[in-house]
């Protein structure tokens, strides 16, 4: 069994040494640029950490872990096109640096390259890994479409929002985890319990991102604070506030979120004042704790020696320890 530190080092070394063709440069250079952008590399870590629970050779899952990371960066690259986003992880996005056409095509190539990596899966596990990956990929696309649909709607319920982040965020964490566990030789019962763990962890992770966007720091979030407020996005905080507010406050908050003329810091301050008056921060923290507790309970129910889950448990706790 490997420690989390050892797994982190192995994932970084494998992904950092992925080889892409040199030509055409405008196709492959953006792919390298995207993968060199840093980030938590949470998803590939979940893959090898899940394999590590059941196998003493988690390195066998490194190609699929890399496939998950390449796929994740493909989704981010296309997200930036759809959102007209100029910055990704503190530097110009591929969309900003090369334009939408190159960002689109190199993103497509990343998706295809992820399948090239998946082909390196051991033959006995290949059908199950491919099936899991395909289901995960399609579910993420469904979540992205729901997210875009919400932009055109006046109101979204908490239930609808949770369904969206389940598909867009949690499904990717769950798929990454299950792909690794399959290669470790996990049985169906443990696969089901790991699926619950990773899904609940993904929900808690996204809700924490929502919270940090309004109440965190740029160092914690990796991007400017208040971006969701400035864009008028429907997040857990916004939807909760609109559901808790009286009619006057609801109208005030709706008008603020739609106001593109107000100075940025003033807009953020006024929206946060409404959130604070309604206890939105505390309600979000409670929801995060509920989902994280469910995740840990499901992880702890695995039929393995307790020490086998320590690395992935350490990883999960580190995600929830971003000083919220």
mmCIF file of C-alpha atoms in Angstrom:
data_model
loop_
_atom_site.group_PDB
_atom_site.id
_atom_site.type_symbol
_atom_site.label_atom_id
_atom_site.label_comp_id
_atom_site.label_asym_id
_atom_site.label_seq_id
_atom_site.Cartn_x
_atom_site.Cartn_y
_atom_site.Cartn_z
ATOM 1 C CA UNK A 1 0.000 0.000 0.000
ATOM 2 C CA UNK A 2 1.245 3.486 -0.917
ATOM 3 C CA UNK A 3 0.914 6.684 1.114
ATOM 4 C CA UNK A 4 -0.964 9.681 -0.282
ATOM 5 C CA UNK A 5 2.351 11.498 -0.689
ATOM 6 C CA UNK A 6 3.715 8.625 -2.783
ATOM 7 C CA UNK A 7 0.559 8.491 -4.886
ATOM 8 C CA UNK A 8 0.635 12.248 -5.452
ATOM 9 C CA UNK A 9 4.246 12.053 -6.621
ATOM 10 C CA UNK A 10 3.501 9.142 -8.973
ATOM 11 C CA UNK A 11 0.509 10.917 -10.538
ATOM 12 C CA UNK A 12 2.444 14.152 -11.040
ATOM 13 C CA UNK A 13 5.412 12.398 -12.635
ATOM 14 C CA UNK A 14 3.214 10.365 -14.980
ATOM 15 C CA UNK A 15 1.077 13.274 -16.175
ATOM 16 C CA UNK A 16 4.020 15.658 -16.454
ATOM 17 C CA UNK A 17 5.823 13.248 -18.777
ATOM 18 C CA UNK A 18 2.926 12.519 -21.143
ATOM 19 C CA UNK A 19 4.160 12.761 -24.704
ATOM 20 C CA UNK A 20 2.276 14.532 -27.480
ATOM 21 C CA UNK A 21 3.282 14.889 -31.144
ATOM 22 C CA UNK A 22 5.052 18.116 -32.096
ATOM 23 C CA UNK A 23 3.001 18.932 -35.194
ATOM 24 C CA UNK A 24 0.648 20.578 -35.828
ATOM 25 C CA UNK A 25 1.895 22.819 -33.038
ATOM 26 C CA UNK A 26 -1.389 24.711 -32.731
ATOM 27 C CA UNK A 27 -3.147 21.445 -31.932
ATOM 28 C CA UNK A 28 -0.750 19.926 -29.421
ATOM 29 C CA UNK A 29 0.790 22.968 -27.746
ATOM 30 C CA UNK A 30 -2.572 24.014 -26.212
ATOM 31 C CA UNK A 31 -2.978 20.470 -24.875
ATOM 32 C CA UNK A 32 0.381 20.642 -23.119
ATOM 33 C CA UNK A 33 -0.388 24.152 -21.893
ATOM 34 C CA UNK A 34 -3.699 23.022 -20.412
ATOM 35 C CA UNK A 35 -2.157 20.100 -18.538
ATOM 36 C CA UNK A 36 0.714 22.258 -17.260
ATOM 37 C CA UNK A 37 -1.753 24.625 -15.641
ATOM 38 C CA UNK A 38 -1.496 23.098 -12.205
ATOM 39 C CA UNK A 39 -4.705 22.407 -10.332
ATOM 40 C CA UNK A 40 -5.338 19.910 -7.562
ATOM 41 C CA UNK A 41 -5.254 16.834 -9.816
ATOM 42 C CA UNK A 42 -7.930 15.524 -7.514
ATOM 43 C CA UNK A 43 -9.548 13.202 -10.034
ATOM 44 C CA UNK A 44 -6.463 11.189 -11.021
ATOM 45 C CA UNK A 45 -5.513 11.019 -7.353
ATOM 46 C CA UNK A 46 -8.905 9.505 -6.577
ATOM 47 C CA UNK A 47 -8.293 6.931 -9.305
ATOM 48 C CA UNK A 48 -4.966 5.680 -7.944
ATOM 49 C CA UNK A 49 -6.051 6.088 -4.303
ATOM 50 C CA UNK A 50 -9.121 3.916 -4.950
ATOM 51 C CA UNK A 51 -6.971 1.286 -6.656
ATOM 52 C CA UNK A 52 -4.598 1.506 -3.687
ATOM 53 C CA UNK A 53 -7.366 0.361 -1.327
ATOM 54 C CA UNK A 54 -7.538 -3.058 -2.960
ATOM 55 C CA UNK A 55 -4.151 -3.505 -4.639
ATOM 56 C CA UNK A 56 -0.496 -3.148 -3.694
ATOM 57 C CA UNK A 57 0.204 -2.021 -7.259
ATOM 58 C CA UNK A 58 -1.802 1.203 -7.697
ATOM 59 C CA UNK A 59 0.660 2.243 -10.416
ATOM 60 C CA UNK A 60 -1.317 -0.011 -12.764
ATOM 61 C CA UNK A 61 -4.032 2.669 -12.700
ATOM 62 C CA UNK A 62 -1.754 5.556 -13.717
ATOM 63 C CA UNK A 63 -2.719 5.524 -17.436
ATOM 64 C CA UNK A 64 -6.420 5.662 -16.581
ATOM 65 C CA UNK A 65 -5.759 8.306 -13.939
ATOM 66 C CA UNK A 66 -4.075 10.384 -16.631
ATOM 67 C CA UNK A 67 -7.029 9.737 -18.948
ATOM 68 C CA UNK A 68 -9.374 11.162 -16.330
ATOM 69 C CA UNK A 69 -7.190 14.256 -15.925
ATOM 70 C CA UNK A 70 -6.963 14.809 -19.684
ATOM 71 C CA UNK A 71 -10.744 14.446 -19.949
ATOM 72 C CA UNK A 72 -11.250 16.893 -17.073
ATOM 73 C CA UNK A 73 -9.051 19.479 -18.766
ATOM 74 C CA UNK A 74 -10.933 18.944 -22.024
ATOM 75 C CA UNK A 75 -14.165 19.861 -20.212
ATOM 76 C CA UNK A 76 -12.550 22.964 -18.697
ATOM 77 C CA UNK A 77 -11.240 24.038 -22.079
ATOM 78 C CA UNK A 78 -14.685 23.797 -23.655
ATOM 79 C CA UNK A 79 -16.266 25.437 -20.586
ATOM 80 C CA UNK A 80 -14.024 28.454 -21.122
ATOM 81 C CA UNK A 81 -15.246 28.764 -24.712
ATOM 82 C CA UNK A 82 -18.884 28.647 -23.606
ATOM 83 C CA UNK A 83 -18.262 31.101 -20.756
ATOM 84 C CA UNK A 84 -15.972 33.447 -22.726
ATOM 85 C CA UNK A 85 -13.497 32.973 -19.872
ATOM 86 C CA UNK A 86 -10.162 34.754 -20.248
ATOM 87 C CA UNK A 87 -8.410 33.200 -17.251
ATOM 88 C CA UNK A 88 -7.964 29.623 -16.072
ATOM 89 C CA UNK A 89 -5.866 28.789 -12.990
ATOM 90 C CA UNK A 90 -4.347 32.231 -12.867
ATOM 91 C CA UNK A 91 -3.138 32.400 -16.470
ATOM 92 C CA UNK A 92 -4.740 33.084 -19.873
ATOM 93 C CA UNK A 93 -7.156 30.335 -20.881
ATOM 94 C CA UNK A 94 -6.532 28.351 -24.057
ATOM 95 C CA UNK A 95 -9.564 30.155 -25.474
ATOM 96 C CA UNK A 96 -7.999 33.549 -24.707
ATOM 97 C CA UNK A 97 -4.478 32.608 -25.844
ATOM 98 C CA UNK A 98 -5.288 30.767 -29.091
ATOM 99 C CA UNK A 99 -8.917 31.620 -29.880
ATOM 100 C CA UNK A 100 -12.126 29.595 -29.890
ATOM 101 C CA UNK A 101 -11.398 27.475 -32.976
ATOM 102 C CA UNK A 102 -8.076 26.186 -31.658
ATOM 103 C CA UNK A 103 -9.503 25.739 -28.155
ATOM 104 C CA UNK A 104 -12.369 23.707 -29.587
ATOM 105 C CA UNK A 105 -10.243 21.450 -31.778
ATOM 106 C CA UNK A 106 -7.456 20.867 -29.263
ATOM 107 C CA UNK A 107 -10.141 20.109 -26.681
ATOM 108 C CA UNK A 108 -11.605 17.498 -29.012
ATOM 109 C CA UNK A 109 -8.118 16.033 -29.422
ATOM 110 C CA UNK A 110 -7.760 15.822 -25.628
ATOM 111 C CA UNK A 111 -10.958 13.799 -25.440
ATOM 112 C CA UNK A 112 -9.605 11.401 -28.063
ATOM 113 C CA UNK A 113 -6.216 11.235 -26.324
ATOM 114 C CA UNK A 114 -7.934 10.191 -23.103
ATOM 115 C CA UNK A 115 -9.180 7.071 -24.904
ATOM 116 C CA UNK A 116 -5.642 6.395 -26.106
ATOM 117 C CA UNK A 117 -4.603 6.316 -22.449
ATOM 118 C CA UNK A 118 -7.569 4.150 -21.452
ATOM 119 C CA UNK A 119 -6.465 1.507 -23.951
ATOM 120 C CA UNK A 120 -3.548 0.723 -21.654
ATOM 121 C CA UNK A 121 -5.926 -0.768 -19.070
ATOM 122 C CA UNK A 122 -5.364 -4.465 -18.331
ATOM 123 C CA UNK A 123 -7.508 -6.579 -20.675
ATOM 124 C CA UNK A 124 -9.555 -8.163 -17.886
ATOM 125 C CA UNK A 125 -10.714 -4.747 -16.653
ATOM 126 C CA UNK A 126 -10.950 -2.906 -19.968
ATOM 127 C CA UNK A 127 -14.700 -3.388 -20.714
ATOM 128 C CA UNK A 128 -15.743 -2.280 -17.221
ATOM 129 C CA UNK A 129 -13.373 0.701 -17.252
ATOM 130 C CA UNK A 130 -14.534 1.809 -20.700
ATOM 131 C CA UNK A 131 -18.184 1.477 -19.681
ATOM 132 C CA UNK A 132 -17.650 3.499 -16.514
ATOM 133 C CA UNK A 133 -15.670 6.178 -18.341
ATOM 134 C CA UNK A 134 -18.270 6.544 -21.098
ATOM 135 C CA UNK A 135 -21.124 6.824 -18.596
ATOM 136 C CA UNK A 136 -19.155 9.403 -16.614
ATOM 137 C CA UNK A 137 -18.320 11.462 -19.700
ATOM 138 C CA UNK A 138 -21.898 11.573 -20.949
ATOM 139 C CA UNK A 139 -23.231 12.427 -17.486
ATOM 140 C CA UNK A 140 -20.816 15.362 -17.213
ATOM 141 C CA UNK A 141 -22.108 16.669 -20.556
ATOM 142 C CA UNK A 142 -25.671 16.382 -19.252
ATOM 143 C CA UNK A 143 -24.686 18.406 -16.201
ATOM 144 C CA UNK A 144 -23.091 21.102 -18.327
ATOM 145 C CA UNK A 145 -26.243 21.373 -20.431
ATOM 146 C CA UNK A 146 -28.395 21.720 -17.317
ATOM 147 C CA UNK A 147 -26.051 24.437 -16.062
ATOM 148 C CA UNK A 148 -26.424 26.336 -19.340
ATOM 149 C CA UNK A 149 -30.196 25.844 -19.295
ATOM 150 C CA UNK A 150 -30.348 27.392 -15.824
ATOM 151 C CA UNK A 151 -28.841 30.604 -17.196
ATOM 152 C CA UNK A 152 -31.987 31.143 -19.263
ATOM 153 C CA UNK A 153 -34.393 30.536 -16.375
ATOM 154 C CA UNK A 154 -35.670 32.993 -13.791
ATOM 155 C CA UNK A 155 -35.698 30.446 -10.982
ATOM 156 C CA UNK A 156 -34.115 27.109 -10.124
ATOM 157 C CA UNK A 157 -34.975 24.925 -7.136
ATOM 158 C CA UNK A 158 -32.421 23.499 -4.711
ATOM 159 C CA UNK A 159 -33.367 20.013 -5.911
ATOM 160 C CA UNK A 160 -32.697 20.961 -9.534
ATOM 161 C CA UNK A 161 -29.393 22.550 -8.599
ATOM 162 C CA UNK A 162 -28.265 19.474 -6.668
ATOM 163 C CA UNK A 163 -29.139 17.288 -9.662
ATOM 164 C CA UNK A 164 -27.038 19.524 -11.887
ATOM 165 C CA UNK A 165 -23.926 19.442 -9.679
ATOM 166 C CA UNK A 166 -24.406 15.711 -9.158
ATOM 167 C CA UNK A 167 -24.027 15.292 -12.912
ATOM 168 C CA UNK A 168 -21.495 18.025 -13.675
ATOM 169 C CA UNK A 169 -19.138 17.683 -10.699
ATOM 170 C CA UNK A 170 -19.880 14.643 -8.545
ATOM 171 C CA UNK A 171 -20.189 12.222 -11.474
ATOM 172 C CA UNK A 172 -16.613 12.962 -12.524
ATOM 173 C CA UNK A 173 -15.291 12.283 -9.029
ATOM 174 C CA UNK A 174 -17.379 9.114 -8.763
ATOM 175 C CA UNK A 175 -16.295 7.837 -12.169
ATOM 176 C CA UNK A 176 -12.642 8.570 -11.424
ATOM 177 C CA UNK A 177 -12.879 6.625 -8.177
ATOM 178 C CA UNK A 178 -14.723 3.608 -9.567
ATOM 179 C CA UNK A 179 -12.328 3.292 -12.519
ATOM 180 C CA UNK A 180 -9.452 2.952 -10.065
ATOM 181 C CA UNK A 181 -11.264 0.557 -7.757
ATOM 182 C CA UNK A 182 -12.160 -1.722 -10.677
ATOM 183 C CA UNK A 183 -8.474 -2.065 -11.539
ATOM 184 C CA UNK A 184 -7.686 -2.819 -7.922
ATOM 185 C CA UNK A 185 -10.083 -5.767 -8.019
ATOM 186 C CA UNK A 186 -12.887 -4.366 -5.848
ATOM 187 C CA UNK A 187 -16.074 -6.433 -5.619
ATOM 188 C CA UNK A 188 -19.502 -5.044 -6.486
ATOM 189 C CA UNK A 189 -20.460 -4.276 -2.883
ATOM 190 C CA UNK A 190 -17.356 -2.189 -2.324
ATOM 191 C CA UNK A 191 -17.790 -0.500 -5.715
ATOM 192 C CA UNK A 192 -21.289 0.601 -4.698
ATOM 193 C CA UNK A 193 -20.025 1.977 -1.392
ATOM 194 C CA UNK A 194 -17.193 3.817 -3.097
ATOM 195 C CA UNK A 195 -19.655 5.280 -5.583
ATOM 196 C CA UNK A 196 -21.665 6.751 -2.697
ATOM 197 C CA UNK A 197 -18.476 8.025 -1.069
ATOM 198 C CA UNK A 198 -17.228 9.809 -4.181
ATOM 199 C CA UNK A 199 -20.645 11.175 -5.148
ATOM 200 C CA UNK A 200 -21.235 12.676 -1.714
ATOM 201 C CA UNK A 201 -17.665 13.994 -1.660
ATOM 202 C CA UNK A 202 -18.262 15.611 -5.051
ATOM 203 C CA UNK A 203 -21.423 17.320 -3.830
ATOM 204 C CA UNK A 204 -19.636 18.615 -0.725
ATOM 205 C CA UNK A 205 -16.701 19.757 -2.871
ATOM 206 C CA UNK A 206 -18.909 21.760 -5.255
ATOM 207 C CA UNK A 207 -20.905 23.336 -2.430
ATOM 208 C CA UNK A 208 -17.642 24.346 -0.798
ATOM 209 C CA UNK A 209 -16.536 25.921 -4.086
ATOM 210 C CA UNK A 210 -19.803 27.869 -4.126
ATOM 211 C CA UNK A 211 -19.134 29.015 -0.572
ATOM 212 C CA UNK A 212 -15.503 29.959 -1.168
ATOM 213 C CA UNK A 213 -16.440 31.967 -4.251
ATOM 214 C CA UNK A 214 -18.284 34.367 -1.959
ATOM 215 C CA UNK A 215 -16.509 33.950 1.379
ATOM 216 C CA UNK A 216 -13.027 32.663 0.574
ATOM 217 C CA UNK A 217 -9.798 34.139 -0.736
ATOM 218 C CA UNK A 218 -8.204 34.002 -4.163
ATOM 219 C CA UNK A 219 -5.522 31.705 -2.739
ATOM 220 C CA UNK A 220 -8.152 29.216 -1.591
ATOM 221 C CA UNK A 221 -10.224 29.281 -4.764
ATOM 222 C CA UNK A 222 -7.582 29.822 -7.421
ATOM 223 C CA UNK A 223 -9.568 32.623 -9.048
ATOM 224 C CA UNK A 224 -11.106 35.974 -8.152
ATOM 225 C CA UNK A 225 -13.604 36.023 -5.308
ATOM 226 C CA UNK A 226 -17.173 37.048 -6.033
ATOM 227 C CA UNK A 227 -17.140 35.879 -9.629
ATOM 228 C CA UNK A 228 -20.423 33.985 -9.254
ATOM 229 C CA UNK A 229 -22.111 37.078 -7.831
ATOM 230 C CA UNK A 230 -20.778 39.337 -10.580
ATOM 231 C CA UNK A 231 -21.965 36.907 -13.247
ATOM 232 C CA UNK A 232 -25.354 36.462 -11.574
ATOM 233 C CA UNK A 233 -24.879 32.694 -11.463
ATOM 234 C CA UNK A 234 -27.396 30.449 -9.759
ATOM 235 C CA UNK A 235 -25.411 28.783 -6.983
ATOM 236 C CA UNK A 236 -26.487 27.028 -3.796
ATOM 237 C CA UNK A 237 -26.043 30.318 -1.941
ATOM 238 C CA UNK A 238 -28.134 32.335 -4.373
ATOM 239 C CA UNK A 239 -30.932 29.775 -4.569
ATOM 240 C CA UNK A 240 -30.994 29.388 -0.780
ATOM 241 C CA UNK A 241 -31.146 33.160 -0.300
ATOM 242 C CA UNK A 242 -33.985 33.573 -2.785
ATOM 243 C CA UNK A 243 -35.890 30.784 -1.067
ATOM 244 C CA UNK A 244 -35.410 32.259 2.429
ATOM 245 C CA UNK A 245 -35.996 35.930 1.626
ATOM 246 C CA UNK A 246 -39.219 37.880 1.947
ATOM 247 C CA UNK A 247 -40.669 39.416 -1.201
ATOM 248 C CA UNK A 248 -38.899 42.766 -0.831
ATOM 249 C CA UNK A 249 -35.485 41.214 -0.206
ATOM 250 C CA UNK A 250 -36.022 38.709 -3.011
ATOM 251 C CA UNK A 251 -36.695 41.511 -5.475
ATOM 252 C CA UNK A 252 -33.670 43.437 -4.218
ATOM 253 C CA UNK A 253 -31.368 40.415 -4.584
ATOM 254 C CA UNK A 254 -32.716 39.548 -8.029
ATOM 255 C CA UNK A 255 -32.193 43.124 -9.212
ATOM 256 C CA UNK A 256 -28.643 43.169 -7.845
ATOM 257 C CA UNK A 257 -27.692 39.907 -9.544
ATOM 258 C CA UNK A 258 -29.017 41.172 -12.874
ATOM 259 C CA UNK A 259 -27.378 44.585 -12.574
ATOM 260 C CA UNK A 260 -24.366 44.766 -14.853
ATOM 261 C CA UNK A 261 -23.798 48.489 -14.333
ATOM 262 C CA UNK A 262 -23.037 48.582 -10.612
ATOM 263 C CA UNK A 263 -19.384 48.698 -9.496
ATOM 264 C CA UNK A 264 -18.058 45.179 -8.850
ATOM 265 C CA UNK A 265 -17.063 45.485 -5.188
ATOM 266 C CA UNK A 266 -20.277 47.325 -4.343
ATOM 267 C CA UNK A 267 -22.329 44.576 -5.957
ATOM 268 C CA UNK A 268 -20.467 41.852 -4.082
ATOM 269 C CA UNK A 269 -20.780 43.706 -0.763
ATOM 270 C CA UNK A 270 -24.534 44.268 -1.152
ATOM 271 C CA UNK A 271 -25.220 40.649 -2.109
ATOM 272 C CA UNK A 272 -23.100 39.377 0.787
ATOM 273 C CA UNK A 273 -25.003 41.646 3.158
ATOM 274 C CA UNK A 274 -28.226 39.944 2.071
ATOM 275 C CA UNK A 275 -26.637 36.501 2.408
ATOM 276 C CA UNK A 276 -25.461 37.382 5.912
ATOM 277 C CA UNK A 277 -28.883 38.631 6.969
ATOM 278 C CA UNK A 278 -30.419 35.320 5.890
ATOM 279 C CA UNK A 279 -27.771 33.018 7.381
ATOM 280 C CA UNK A 280 -26.865 31.650 3.952
ATOM 281 C CA UNK A 281 -23.223 30.954 4.850
ATOM 282 C CA UNK A 282 -24.216 28.843 7.838
ATOM 283 C CA UNK A 283 -26.866 26.934 5.863
ATOM 284 C CA UNK A 284 -24.328 26.135 3.152
ATOM 285 C CA UNK A 285 -21.791 24.941 5.717
ATOM 286 C CA UNK A 286 -24.439 22.669 7.228
ATOM 287 C CA UNK A 287 -25.197 21.174 3.813
ATOM 288 C CA UNK A 288 -21.490 20.614 3.134
ATOM 289 C CA UNK A 289 -21.107 18.808 6.460
ATOM 290 C CA UNK A 290 -24.115 16.580 5.728
ATOM 291 C CA UNK A 291 -22.702 15.382 2.415
ATOM 292 C CA UNK A 292 -19.153 15.009 3.701
ATOM 293 C CA UNK A 293 -20.374 12.953 6.669
ATOM 294 C CA UNK A 294 -22.263 10.660 4.287
ATOM 295 C CA UNK A 295 -19.109 10.298 2.195
ATOM 296 C CA UNK A 296 -16.954 9.290 5.155
ATOM 297 C CA UNK A 297 -19.594 6.894 6.494
ATOM 298 C CA UNK A 298 -19.759 5.091 3.160
ATOM 299 C CA UNK A 299 -15.962 4.956 2.859
ATOM 300 C CA UNK A 300 -15.680 3.562 6.383
ATOM 301 C CA UNK A 301 -18.121 0.767 5.506
ATOM 302 C CA UNK A 302 -15.750 -0.819 2.973
ATOM 303 C CA UNK A 303 -14.920 -4.433 3.797
ATOM 304 C CA UNK A 304 -11.160 -3.875 3.945
ATOM 305 C CA UNK A 305 -8.629 -3.371 6.718
ATOM 306 C CA UNK A 306 -9.050 0.158 8.141
ATOM 307 C CA UNK A 307 -5.502 1.173 7.233
ATOM 308 C CA UNK A 308 -6.234 0.529 3.538
ATOM 309 C CA UNK A 309 -8.558 3.527 3.369
ATOM 310 C CA UNK A 310 -6.192 5.967 5.098
ATOM 311 C CA UNK A 311 -4.649 7.526 1.941
ATOM 312 C CA UNK A 312 -7.992 8.213 0.244
ATOM 313 C CA UNK A 313 -9.465 9.386 3.555
ATOM 314 C CA UNK A 314 -6.563 11.816 3.931
ATOM 315 C CA UNK A 315 -7.235 13.081 0.404
ATOM 316 C CA UNK A 316 -10.939 13.586 1.133
ATOM 317 C CA UNK A 317 -10.236 15.475 4.352
ATOM 318 C CA UNK A 318 -7.714 17.723 2.627
ATOM 319 C CA UNK A 319 -10.416 18.817 0.177
ATOM 320 C CA UNK A 320 -12.673 19.884 3.005
ATOM 321 C CA UNK A 321 -9.868 21.694 4.804
ATOM 322 C CA UNK A 322 -9.622 24.748 2.567
ATOM 323 C CA UNK A 323 -10.274 27.084 5.507
ATOM 324 C CA UNK A 324 -13.929 27.645 4.858
#
